């Protein structure tokens, strides 16, 4: 079986369409479609159901995907190690974290890294969905919880603290709550449908249920919550790092324990000897020591 066709097959299966696969590997859709057609001809069976909205693996396609996933990962690891064998760290390095942390904390600190290691092609994949580093969806992840997988290396970076925030205009109009029960008389903005790993920080969602408060707005994105508070829509729970030195918002102090979560850098055990990962790990640990939020 042709390796390049198999590689393209996995990329298309993960992407769900020729167009998304084309964007990922910077190859024309026609070239990708031709590779898939040639592979299907080679194995003698269709591997995808074609639909107007994309591609779905056939039963035989699912079988091929599962049986060859490990082979693809082994070859990717070999390619990764060969590039890392050079004296200077170079090549592609993908890092995933949440939109909020990646936009507001990580990105502003990357100038030092890109200056030190210009040969590394760094890509940030910012999403509140968790990409699987064990399945090579990214090389490194910065996560708001301790990974449970035994085949992942992890390093605690810092603790993220959360507080209630509101704008001065909002508090001038509605007053400042001093305890949780006071929130019954306020406009509450919650995270809404938080991913499982963020359930712990959705304190306001629990409070609204406890005191039978109807949130005025639900937003499934930290940046959206920040904008809602900044525009005086209501009170929301925000991570302190998002506020930083922003003195346009006011922290509301409660005599209650509010959420805090430990943040971890994690990557696959098979990548433990990677120079690219090593230099990024050292860089992030160094920056993490400056954490003051």
PDB file of C-alpha atoms in Angstrom:
ATOM      1  CA  UNK A   1       0.000   0.000   0.000  1.00  0.00           C
ATOM      2  CA  UNK A   2       1.364   3.395  -1.015  1.00  0.00           C
ATOM      3  CA  UNK A   3       2.438   5.382   2.082  1.00  0.00           C
ATOM      4  CA  UNK A   4       1.636   8.787   0.642  1.00  0.00           C
ATOM      5  CA  UNK A   5      -1.899   7.717  -0.274  1.00  0.00           C
ATOM      6  CA  UNK A   6      -2.373   6.281   3.220  1.00  0.00           C
ATOM      7  CA  UNK A   7      -1.117   9.524   4.762  1.00  0.00           C
ATOM      8  CA  UNK A   8      -3.565  11.539   2.642  1.00  0.00           C
ATOM      9  CA  UNK A   9      -6.352   9.101   3.562  1.00  0.00           C
ATOM     10  CA  UNK A  10      -5.833   9.818   7.273  1.00  0.00           C
ATOM     11  CA  UNK A  11      -5.663  13.565   6.726  1.00  0.00           C
ATOM     12  CA  UNK A  12      -8.940  13.511   4.771  1.00  0.00           C
ATOM     13  CA  UNK A  13     -10.620  11.248   7.339  1.00  0.00           C
ATOM     14  CA  UNK A  14      -9.629  13.616  10.162  1.00  0.00           C
ATOM     15  CA  UNK A  15     -10.570  16.743   8.189  1.00  0.00           C
ATOM     16  CA  UNK A  16     -13.946  15.445   7.015  1.00  0.00           C
ATOM     17  CA  UNK A  17     -13.727  16.970   3.537  1.00  0.00           C
ATOM     18  CA  UNK A  18     -11.351  17.503   0.626  1.00  0.00           C
ATOM     19  CA  UNK A  19     -11.520  21.275   1.103  1.00  0.00           C
ATOM     20  CA  UNK A  20     -10.462  21.172   4.761  1.00  0.00           C
ATOM     21  CA  UNK A  21      -7.723  18.655   3.983  1.00  0.00           C
ATOM     22  CA  UNK A  22      -6.539  20.912   1.160  1.00  0.00           C
ATOM     23  CA  UNK A  23      -6.199  23.841   3.571  1.00  0.00           C
ATOM     24  CA  UNK A  24      -4.347  21.725   6.116  1.00  0.00           C
ATOM     25  CA  UNK A  25      -1.602  20.441   3.808  1.00  0.00           C
ATOM     26  CA  UNK A  26      -1.665  23.219   1.194  1.00  0.00           C
ATOM     27  CA  UNK A  27      -2.444  20.852  -1.689  1.00  0.00           C
ATOM     28  CA  UNK A  28      -5.156  21.207  -4.326  1.00  0.00           C
ATOM     29  CA  UNK A  29      -8.457  19.425  -3.768  1.00  0.00           C
ATOM     30  CA  UNK A  30      -8.138  17.691  -7.126  1.00  0.00           C
ATOM     31  CA  UNK A  31      -4.749  16.222  -6.175  1.00  0.00           C
ATOM     32  CA  UNK A  32      -6.123  14.984  -2.857  1.00  0.00           C
ATOM     33  CA  UNK A  33      -9.237  13.534  -4.502  1.00  0.00           C
ATOM     34  CA  UNK A  34      -7.035  11.746  -7.039  1.00  0.00           C
ATOM     35  CA  UNK A  35      -4.925  10.190  -4.269  1.00  0.00           C
ATOM     36  CA  UNK A  36      -8.044   8.911  -2.499  1.00  0.00           C
ATOM     37  CA  UNK A  37      -9.485   7.513  -5.741  1.00  0.00           C
ATOM     38  CA  UNK A  38      -6.190   5.743  -6.456  1.00  0.00           C
ATOM     39  CA  UNK A  39      -6.153   4.254  -2.954  1.00  0.00           C
ATOM     40  CA  UNK A  40      -9.744   3.047  -3.333  1.00  0.00           C
ATOM     41  CA  UNK A  41      -8.799   1.480  -6.671  1.00  0.00           C
ATOM     42  CA  UNK A  42      -5.769  -0.142  -5.039  1.00  0.00           C
ATOM     43  CA  UNK A  43      -7.775  -1.763  -2.218  1.00  0.00           C
ATOM     44  CA  UNK A  44     -10.798  -2.447  -4.437  1.00  0.00           C
ATOM     45  CA  UNK A  45     -13.458  -0.891  -2.190  1.00  0.00           C
ATOM     46  CA  UNK A  46     -14.883   2.598  -1.511  1.00  0.00           C
ATOM     47  CA  UNK A  47     -13.440   4.159   1.642  1.00  0.00           C
ATOM     48  CA  UNK A  48     -15.675   7.231   1.881  1.00  0.00           C
ATOM     49  CA  UNK A  49     -19.336   8.073   1.450  1.00  0.00           C
ATOM     50  CA  UNK A  50     -19.479  11.313  -0.570  1.00  0.00           C
ATOM     51  CA  UNK A  51     -22.043  13.850   0.676  1.00  0.00           C
ATOM     52  CA  UNK A  52     -22.638  17.503  -0.290  1.00  0.00           C
ATOM     53  CA  UNK A  53     -21.447  18.562   3.179  1.00  0.00           C
ATOM     54  CA  UNK A  54     -18.362  16.389   3.287  1.00  0.00           C
ATOM     55  CA  UNK A  55     -17.042  12.857   3.585  1.00  0.00           C
ATOM     56  CA  UNK A  56     -17.888  10.018   5.958  1.00  0.00           C
ATOM     57  CA  UNK A  57     -15.844   6.836   6.249  1.00  0.00           C
ATOM     58  CA  UNK A  58     -17.484   3.651   4.994  1.00  0.00           C
ATOM     59  CA  UNK A  59     -17.391   0.586   7.231  1.00  0.00           C
ATOM     60  CA  UNK A  60     -14.306  -0.607   5.336  1.00  0.00           C
ATOM     61  CA  UNK A  61     -12.821   2.884   5.584  1.00  0.00           C
ATOM     62  CA  UNK A  62     -13.278   2.821   9.373  1.00  0.00           C
ATOM     63  CA  UNK A  63     -11.499  -0.532   9.487  1.00  0.00           C
ATOM     64  CA  UNK A  64      -8.563   0.730   7.429  1.00  0.00           C
ATOM     65  CA  UNK A  65      -8.355   3.900   9.536  1.00  0.00           C
ATOM     66  CA  UNK A  66      -8.236   1.996  12.844  1.00  0.00           C
ATOM     67  CA  UNK A  67      -5.803  -0.671  11.644  1.00  0.00           C
ATOM     68  CA  UNK A  68      -3.336   1.834  10.164  1.00  0.00           C
ATOM     69  CA  UNK A  69      -3.604   4.657  12.749  1.00  0.00           C
ATOM     70  CA  UNK A  70      -0.667   3.321  14.743  1.00  0.00           C
ATOM     71  CA  UNK A  71       1.456   2.941  11.593  1.00  0.00           C
ATOM     72  CA  UNK A  72       0.791   6.552  10.615  1.00  0.00           C
ATOM     73  CA  UNK A  73       1.718   7.755  14.118  1.00  0.00           C
ATOM     74  CA  UNK A  74       4.955   5.742  14.093  1.00  0.00           C
ATOM     75  CA  UNK A  75       6.003   7.229  10.748  1.00  0.00           C
ATOM     76  CA  UNK A  76       5.083  10.748  11.936  1.00  0.00           C
ATOM     77  CA  UNK A  77       7.201  10.215  15.049  1.00  0.00           C
ATOM     78  CA  UNK A  78      10.105   8.993  12.910  1.00  0.00           C
ATOM     79  CA  UNK A  79       9.865  12.084  10.690  1.00  0.00           C
ATOM     80  CA  UNK A  80       9.689  14.269  13.794  1.00  0.00           C
ATOM     81  CA  UNK A  81      12.822  12.653  15.279  1.00  0.00           C
ATOM     82  CA  UNK A  82      14.768  12.894  12.022  1.00  0.00           C
ATOM     83  CA  UNK A  83      14.153  16.626  11.840  1.00  0.00           C
ATOM     84  CA  UNK A  84      15.061  16.935  15.529  1.00  0.00           C
ATOM     85  CA  UNK A  85      18.398  15.223  14.903  1.00  0.00           C
ATOM     86  CA  UNK A  86      19.698  18.502  13.495  1.00  0.00           C
ATOM     87  CA  UNK A  87      21.911  20.577  15.787  1.00  0.00           C
ATOM     88  CA  UNK A  88      19.497  23.532  15.953  1.00  0.00           C
ATOM     89  CA  UNK A  89      15.795  22.894  16.730  1.00  0.00           C
ATOM     90  CA  UNK A  90      13.832  23.325  13.516  1.00  0.00           C
ATOM     91  CA  UNK A  91      10.673  22.194  11.768  1.00  0.00           C
ATOM     92  CA  UNK A  92       6.957  22.320  12.549  1.00  0.00           C
ATOM     93  CA  UNK A  93       5.655  22.609  16.108  1.00  0.00           C
ATOM     94  CA  UNK A  94       1.935  22.871  16.894  1.00  0.00           C
ATOM     95  CA  UNK A  95       0.684  24.064  20.272  1.00  0.00           C
ATOM     96  CA  UNK A  96      -2.950  23.968  21.353  1.00  0.00           C
ATOM     97  CA  UNK A  97      -4.698  25.737  24.214  1.00  0.00           C
ATOM     98  CA  UNK A  98      -7.940  27.582  24.902  1.00  0.00           C
ATOM     99  CA  UNK A  99      -8.907  30.692  22.963  1.00  0.00           C
ATOM    100  CA  UNK A 100      -8.760  32.866  26.077  1.00  0.00           C
ATOM    101  CA  UNK A 101      -5.375  31.747  27.397  1.00  0.00           C
ATOM    102  CA  UNK A 102      -3.846  31.548  23.934  1.00  0.00           C
ATOM    103  CA  UNK A 103      -5.021  34.992  22.876  1.00  0.00           C
ATOM    104  CA  UNK A 104      -4.489  36.955  26.072  1.00  0.00           C
ATOM    105  CA  UNK A 105      -1.513  35.317  27.781  1.00  0.00           C
ATOM    106  CA  UNK A 106       0.434  33.047  25.426  1.00  0.00           C
ATOM    107  CA  UNK A 107       0.488  35.010  22.162  1.00  0.00           C
ATOM    108  CA  UNK A 108       1.871  38.265  23.655  1.00  0.00           C
ATOM    109  CA  UNK A 109       4.823  36.303  25.060  1.00  0.00           C
ATOM    110  CA  UNK A 110       5.834  34.458  21.897  1.00  0.00           C
ATOM    111  CA  UNK A 111       8.033  37.180  20.442  1.00  0.00           C
ATOM    112  CA  UNK A 112      10.942  35.966  22.595  1.00  0.00           C
ATOM    113  CA  UNK A 113      10.473  32.371  21.441  1.00  0.00           C
ATOM    114  CA  UNK A 114      10.223  33.171  17.736  1.00  0.00           C
ATOM    115  CA  UNK A 115      13.319  35.374  18.017  1.00  0.00           C
ATOM    116  CA  UNK A 116      15.351  32.674  19.752  1.00  0.00           C
ATOM    117  CA  UNK A 117      14.218  29.856  17.450  1.00  0.00           C
ATOM    118  CA  UNK A 118      13.379  31.264  14.006  1.00  0.00           C
ATOM    119  CA  UNK A 119      13.903  27.833  12.410  1.00  0.00           C
ATOM    120  CA  UNK A 120      10.879  26.441  14.279  1.00  0.00           C
ATOM    121  CA  UNK A 121       7.601  26.842  12.385  1.00  0.00           C
ATOM    122  CA  UNK A 122       5.310  27.497  15.337  1.00  0.00           C
ATOM    123  CA  UNK A 123       1.550  27.106  14.925  1.00  0.00           C
ATOM    124  CA  UNK A 124      -1.004  27.946  17.628  1.00  0.00           C
ATOM    125  CA  UNK A 125      -4.242  25.976  17.467  1.00  0.00           C
ATOM    126  CA  UNK A 126      -6.610  27.927  19.699  1.00  0.00           C
ATOM    127  CA  UNK A 127      -9.823  26.105  20.512  1.00  0.00           C
ATOM    128  CA  UNK A 128     -11.914  25.389  23.600  1.00  0.00           C
ATOM    129  CA  UNK A 129     -12.297  21.821  22.316  1.00  0.00           C
ATOM    130  CA  UNK A 130      -9.471  19.565  23.464  1.00  0.00           C
ATOM    131  CA  UNK A 131      -7.187  18.321  20.709  1.00  0.00           C
ATOM    132  CA  UNK A 132      -5.650  14.911  21.393  1.00  0.00           C
ATOM    133  CA  UNK A 133      -1.858  15.150  21.599  1.00  0.00           C
ATOM    134  CA  UNK A 134      -1.719  11.383  21.991  1.00  0.00           C
ATOM    135  CA  UNK A 135      -3.282  11.113  18.527  1.00  0.00           C
ATOM    136  CA  UNK A 136      -0.930  13.839  17.175  1.00  0.00           C
ATOM    137  CA  UNK A 137      -3.683  16.415  16.693  1.00  0.00           C
ATOM    138  CA  UNK A 138      -1.114  18.793  18.199  1.00  0.00           C
ATOM    139  CA  UNK A 139       2.428  18.388  19.500  1.00  0.00           C
ATOM    140  CA  UNK A 140       1.926  20.223  22.798  1.00  0.00           C
ATOM    141  CA  UNK A 141      -1.185  21.123  24.794  1.00  0.00           C
ATOM    142  CA  UNK A 142      -1.628  23.648  27.593  1.00  0.00           C
ATOM    143  CA  UNK A 143      -4.671  22.448  29.516  1.00  0.00           C
ATOM    144  CA  UNK A 144      -6.827  23.536  32.427  1.00  0.00           C
ATOM    145  CA  UNK A 145      -6.688  20.144  34.120  1.00  0.00           C
ATOM    146  CA  UNK A 146      -4.299  17.300  34.872  1.00  0.00           C
ATOM    147  CA  UNK A 147      -4.300  14.788  31.989  1.00  0.00           C
ATOM    148  CA  UNK A 148      -5.463  11.283  32.887  1.00  0.00           C
ATOM    149  CA  UNK A 149      -3.718   9.435  30.054  1.00  0.00           C
ATOM    150  CA  UNK A 150      -0.704   7.491  31.289  1.00  0.00           C
ATOM    151  CA  UNK A 151       1.175   7.913  27.998  1.00  0.00           C
ATOM    152  CA  UNK A 152       1.343  11.711  28.316  1.00  0.00           C
ATOM    153  CA  UNK A 153       4.137  13.688  29.935  1.00  0.00           C
ATOM    154  CA  UNK A 154       2.862  16.595  32.005  1.00  0.00           C
ATOM    155  CA  UNK A 155       4.274  19.623  33.790  1.00  0.00           C
ATOM    156  CA  UNK A 156       2.279  21.917  36.059  1.00  0.00           C
ATOM    157  CA  UNK A 157       2.681  25.546  35.008  1.00  0.00           C
ATOM    158  CA  UNK A 158       0.511  27.747  37.235  1.00  0.00           C
ATOM    159  CA  UNK A 159      -2.911  28.182  38.846  1.00  0.00           C
ATOM    160  CA  UNK A 160      -5.635  30.252  37.178  1.00  0.00           C
ATOM    161  CA  UNK A 161      -7.907  32.197  39.557  1.00  0.00           C
ATOM    162  CA  UNK A 162     -11.440  33.338  38.751  1.00  0.00           C
ATOM    163  CA  UNK A 163     -13.518  36.188  40.188  1.00  0.00           C
ATOM    164  CA  UNK A 164     -16.746  38.013  39.483  1.00  0.00           C
ATOM    165  CA  UNK A 165     -16.388  41.199  37.440  1.00  0.00           C
ATOM    166  CA  UNK A 166     -18.654  44.024  36.371  1.00  0.00           C
ATOM    167  CA  UNK A 167     -18.283  47.416  34.735  1.00  0.00           C
ATOM    168  CA  UNK A 168     -18.446  50.662  36.778  1.00  0.00           C
ATOM    169  CA  UNK A 169     -21.545  51.746  34.825  1.00  0.00           C
ATOM    170  CA  UNK A 170     -23.330  48.504  35.635  1.00  0.00           C
ATOM    171  CA  UNK A 171     -22.542  48.761  39.366  1.00  0.00           C
ATOM    172  CA  UNK A 172     -23.584  52.419  39.439  1.00  0.00           C
ATOM    173  CA  UNK A 173     -26.977  51.402  38.091  1.00  0.00           C
ATOM    174  CA  UNK A 174     -27.606  48.145  39.967  1.00  0.00           C
ATOM    175  CA  UNK A 175     -25.346  48.316  43.015  1.00  0.00           C
ATOM    176  CA  UNK A 176     -22.618  45.924  44.163  1.00  0.00           C
ATOM    177  CA  UNK A 177     -23.618  42.476  45.473  1.00  0.00           C
ATOM    178  CA  UNK A 178     -21.878  41.360  48.661  1.00  0.00           C
ATOM    179  CA  UNK A 179     -22.990  37.728  48.790  1.00  0.00           C
ATOM    180  CA  UNK A 180     -24.257  35.039  46.449  1.00  0.00           C
ATOM    181  CA  UNK A 181     -27.926  35.535  47.326  1.00  0.00           C
ATOM    182  CA  UNK A 182     -27.665  39.201  46.258  1.00  0.00           C
ATOM    183  CA  UNK A 183     -27.222  38.013  42.679  1.00  0.00           C
ATOM    184  CA  UNK A 184     -30.984  37.401  42.523  1.00  0.00           C
ATOM    185  CA  UNK A 185     -31.305  41.138  41.936  1.00  0.00           C
ATOM    186  CA  UNK A 186     -28.668  41.308  39.205  1.00  0.00           C
ATOM    187  CA  UNK A 187     -28.189  40.528  35.540  1.00  0.00           C
ATOM    188  CA  UNK A 188     -26.030  37.441  35.241  1.00  0.00           C
ATOM    189  CA  UNK A 189     -23.993  36.351  32.228  1.00  0.00           C
ATOM    190  CA  UNK A 190     -22.822  32.726  32.345  1.00  0.00           C
ATOM    191  CA  UNK A 191     -20.533  30.491  30.322  1.00  0.00           C
ATOM    192  CA  UNK A 192     -23.491  28.371  29.290  1.00  0.00           C
ATOM    193  CA  UNK A 193     -22.579  25.013  27.766  1.00  0.00           C
ATOM    194  CA  UNK A 194     -19.062  24.723  29.113  1.00  0.00           C
ATOM    195  CA  UNK A 195     -16.892  21.788  28.004  1.00  0.00           C
ATOM    196  CA  UNK A 196     -16.589  19.063  30.652  1.00  0.00           C
ATOM    197  CA  UNK A 197     -13.105  20.176  31.669  1.00  0.00           C
ATOM    198  CA  UNK A 198     -14.420  23.707  32.351  1.00  0.00           C
ATOM    199  CA  UNK A 199     -17.471  22.658  34.411  1.00  0.00           C
ATOM    200  CA  UNK A 200     -15.569  23.462  37.604  1.00  0.00           C
ATOM    201  CA  UNK A 201     -15.213  27.147  36.710  1.00  0.00           C
ATOM    202  CA  UNK A 202     -18.880  27.597  35.783  1.00  0.00           C
ATOM    203  CA  UNK A 203     -19.695  28.689  39.338  1.00  0.00           C
ATOM    204  CA  UNK A 204     -22.295  31.233  38.248  1.00  0.00           C
ATOM    205  CA  UNK A 205     -24.265  28.561  36.392  1.00  0.00           C
ATOM    206  CA  UNK A 206     -24.584  26.635  39.680  1.00  0.00           C
ATOM    207  CA  UNK A 207     -25.591  29.787  41.560  1.00  0.00           C
ATOM    208  CA  UNK A 208     -28.321  30.643  39.052  1.00  0.00           C
ATOM    209  CA  UNK A 209     -29.824  27.182  39.528  1.00  0.00           C
ATOM    210  CA  UNK A 210     -29.529  27.336  43.327  1.00  0.00           C
ATOM    211  CA  UNK A 211     -31.264  30.719  43.582  1.00  0.00           C
ATOM    212  CA  UNK A 212     -33.527  30.212  40.555  1.00  0.00           C
ATOM    213  CA  UNK A 213     -31.979  33.098  38.631  1.00  0.00           C
ATOM    214  CA  UNK A 214     -32.490  33.269  34.891  1.00  0.00           C
ATOM    215  CA  UNK A 215     -29.220  34.371  33.230  1.00  0.00           C
ATOM    216  CA  UNK A 216     -29.741  37.348  30.962  1.00  0.00           C
ATOM    217  CA  UNK A 217     -27.202  35.902  28.527  1.00  0.00           C
ATOM    218  CA  UNK A 218     -25.162  32.734  28.002  1.00  0.00           C
ATOM    219  CA  UNK A 219     -21.947  32.824  25.978  1.00  0.00           C
ATOM    220  CA  UNK A 220     -19.770  29.780  25.279  1.00  0.00           C
ATOM    221  CA  UNK A 221     -16.546  31.763  25.002  1.00  0.00           C
ATOM    222  CA  UNK A 222     -14.423  33.591  27.601  1.00  0.00           C
ATOM    223  CA  UNK A 223     -13.672  36.491  25.251  1.00  0.00           C
ATOM    224  CA  UNK A 224     -17.394  36.902  24.634  1.00  0.00           C
ATOM    225  CA  UNK A 225     -18.036  37.012  28.388  1.00  0.00           C
ATOM    226  CA  UNK A 226     -15.352  39.682  28.744  1.00  0.00           C
ATOM    227  CA  UNK A 227     -16.985  41.810  26.045  1.00  0.00           C
ATOM    228  CA  UNK A 228     -20.413  41.394  27.659  1.00  0.00           C
ATOM    229  CA  UNK A 229     -19.104  42.624  31.016  1.00  0.00           C
ATOM    230  CA  UNK A 230     -17.164  45.486  29.413  1.00  0.00           C
ATOM    231  CA  UNK A 231     -20.377  46.634  27.733  1.00  0.00           C
ATOM    232  CA  UNK A 232     -22.337  46.612  31.020  1.00  0.00           C
ATOM    233  CA  UNK A 233     -24.627  43.723  30.085  1.00  0.00           C
ATOM    234  CA  UNK A 234     -24.170  42.101  33.480  1.00  0.00           C
ATOM    235  CA  UNK A 235     -21.909  40.321  35.961  1.00  0.00           C
ATOM    236  CA  UNK A 236     -19.765  37.372  34.849  1.00  0.00           C
ATOM    237  CA  UNK A 237     -17.082  35.054  36.181  1.00  0.00           C
ATOM    238  CA  UNK A 238     -13.778  35.754  34.428  1.00  0.00           C
ATOM    239  CA  UNK A 239     -10.204  34.495  34.814  1.00  0.00           C
ATOM    240  CA  UNK A 240      -7.926  37.122  36.355  1.00  0.00           C
ATOM    241  CA  UNK A 241      -5.370  36.763  33.538  1.00  0.00           C
ATOM    242  CA  UNK A 242      -7.991  38.005  31.084  1.00  0.00           C
ATOM    243  CA  UNK A 243      -8.372  41.227  33.038  1.00  0.00           C
ATOM    244  CA  UNK A 244      -4.667  41.748  33.758  1.00  0.00           C
ATOM    245  CA  UNK A 245      -4.000  45.441  34.171  1.00  0.00           C
ATOM    246  CA  UNK A 246      -7.433  46.377  32.775  1.00  0.00           C
ATOM    247  CA  UNK A 247      -8.785  48.798  35.384  1.00  0.00           C
ATOM    248  CA  UNK A 248     -11.997  49.431  33.448  1.00  0.00           C
ATOM    249  CA  UNK A 249     -13.660  46.468  35.192  1.00  0.00           C
ATOM    250  CA  UNK A 250     -14.268  46.056  38.912  1.00  0.00           C
ATOM    251  CA  UNK A 251     -13.703  42.819  40.812  1.00  0.00           C
ATOM    252  CA  UNK A 252     -16.602  41.888  43.097  1.00  0.00           C
ATOM    253  CA  UNK A 253     -15.395  40.343  46.362  1.00  0.00           C
ATOM    254  CA  UNK A 254     -17.406  37.556  47.976  1.00  0.00           C
ATOM    255  CA  UNK A 255     -16.661  35.707  51.190  1.00  0.00           C
ATOM    256  CA  UNK A 256     -16.925  32.434  49.282  1.00  0.00           C
ATOM    257  CA  UNK A 257     -14.446  30.089  47.671  1.00  0.00           C
ATOM    258  CA  UNK A 258     -14.365  30.830  43.962  1.00  0.00           C
ATOM    259  CA  UNK A 259     -12.945  28.567  41.244  1.00  0.00           C
ATOM    260  CA  UNK A 260      -9.245  28.117  40.610  1.00  0.00           C
ATOM    261  CA  UNK A 261      -7.722  25.570  38.265  1.00  0.00           C
ATOM    262  CA  UNK A 262      -4.218  24.228  37.758  1.00  0.00           C
ATOM    263  CA  UNK A 263      -2.777  24.500  34.271  1.00  0.00           C
ATOM    264  CA  UNK A 264      -0.546  21.833  32.722  1.00  0.00           C
ATOM    265  CA  UNK A 265       1.746  21.566  29.732  1.00  0.00           C
ATOM    266  CA  UNK A 266       1.470  18.103  28.210  1.00  0.00           C
ATOM    267  CA  UNK A 267       2.801  16.108  25.259  1.00  0.00           C
ATOM    268  CA  UNK A 268       3.107  12.499  24.100  1.00  0.00           C
ATOM    269  CA  UNK A 269       5.655  10.221  25.761  1.00  0.00           C
ATOM    270  CA  UNK A 270       7.010   9.323  22.314  1.00  0.00           C
ATOM    271  CA  UNK A 271       8.039  12.972  21.856  1.00  0.00           C
ATOM    272  CA  UNK A 272      10.046  13.187  25.093  1.00  0.00           C
ATOM    273  CA  UNK A 273      13.381  13.504  23.240  1.00  0.00           C
ATOM    274  CA  UNK A 274      12.225  16.187  20.820  1.00  0.00           C
ATOM    275  CA  UNK A 275      14.425  19.292  20.807  1.00  0.00           C
ATOM    276  CA  UNK A 276      11.537  21.404  19.552  1.00  0.00           C
ATOM    277  CA  UNK A 277       9.318  20.349  22.424  1.00  0.00           C
ATOM    278  CA  UNK A 278      12.168  20.697  24.927  1.00  0.00           C
ATOM    279  CA  UNK A 279      12.937  24.311  24.027  1.00  0.00           C
ATOM    280  CA  UNK A 280       9.248  25.270  24.013  1.00  0.00           C
ATOM    281  CA  UNK A 281       8.714  23.519  27.358  1.00  0.00           C
ATOM    282  CA  UNK A 282      11.637  25.393  28.904  1.00  0.00           C
ATOM    283  CA  UNK A 283      10.351  28.657  27.455  1.00  0.00           C
ATOM    284  CA  UNK A 284       6.824  28.196  28.834  1.00  0.00           C
ATOM    285  CA  UNK A 285       8.078  27.097  32.257  1.00  0.00           C
ATOM    286  CA  UNK A 286      10.240  30.223  32.331  1.00  0.00           C
ATOM    287  CA  UNK A 287       7.259  32.437  31.417  1.00  0.00           C
ATOM    288  CA  UNK A 288       5.035  30.550  33.853  1.00  0.00           C
ATOM    289  CA  UNK A 289       7.248  31.624  36.750  1.00  0.00           C
ATOM    290  CA  UNK A 290       6.190  35.207  35.976  1.00  0.00           C
ATOM    291  CA  UNK A 291       2.507  34.283  36.377  1.00  0.00           C
ATOM    292  CA  UNK A 292       0.805  36.683  38.801  1.00  0.00           C
ATOM    293  CA  UNK A 293      -2.884  36.121  38.145  1.00  0.00           C
TER     294      UNK A 293
END
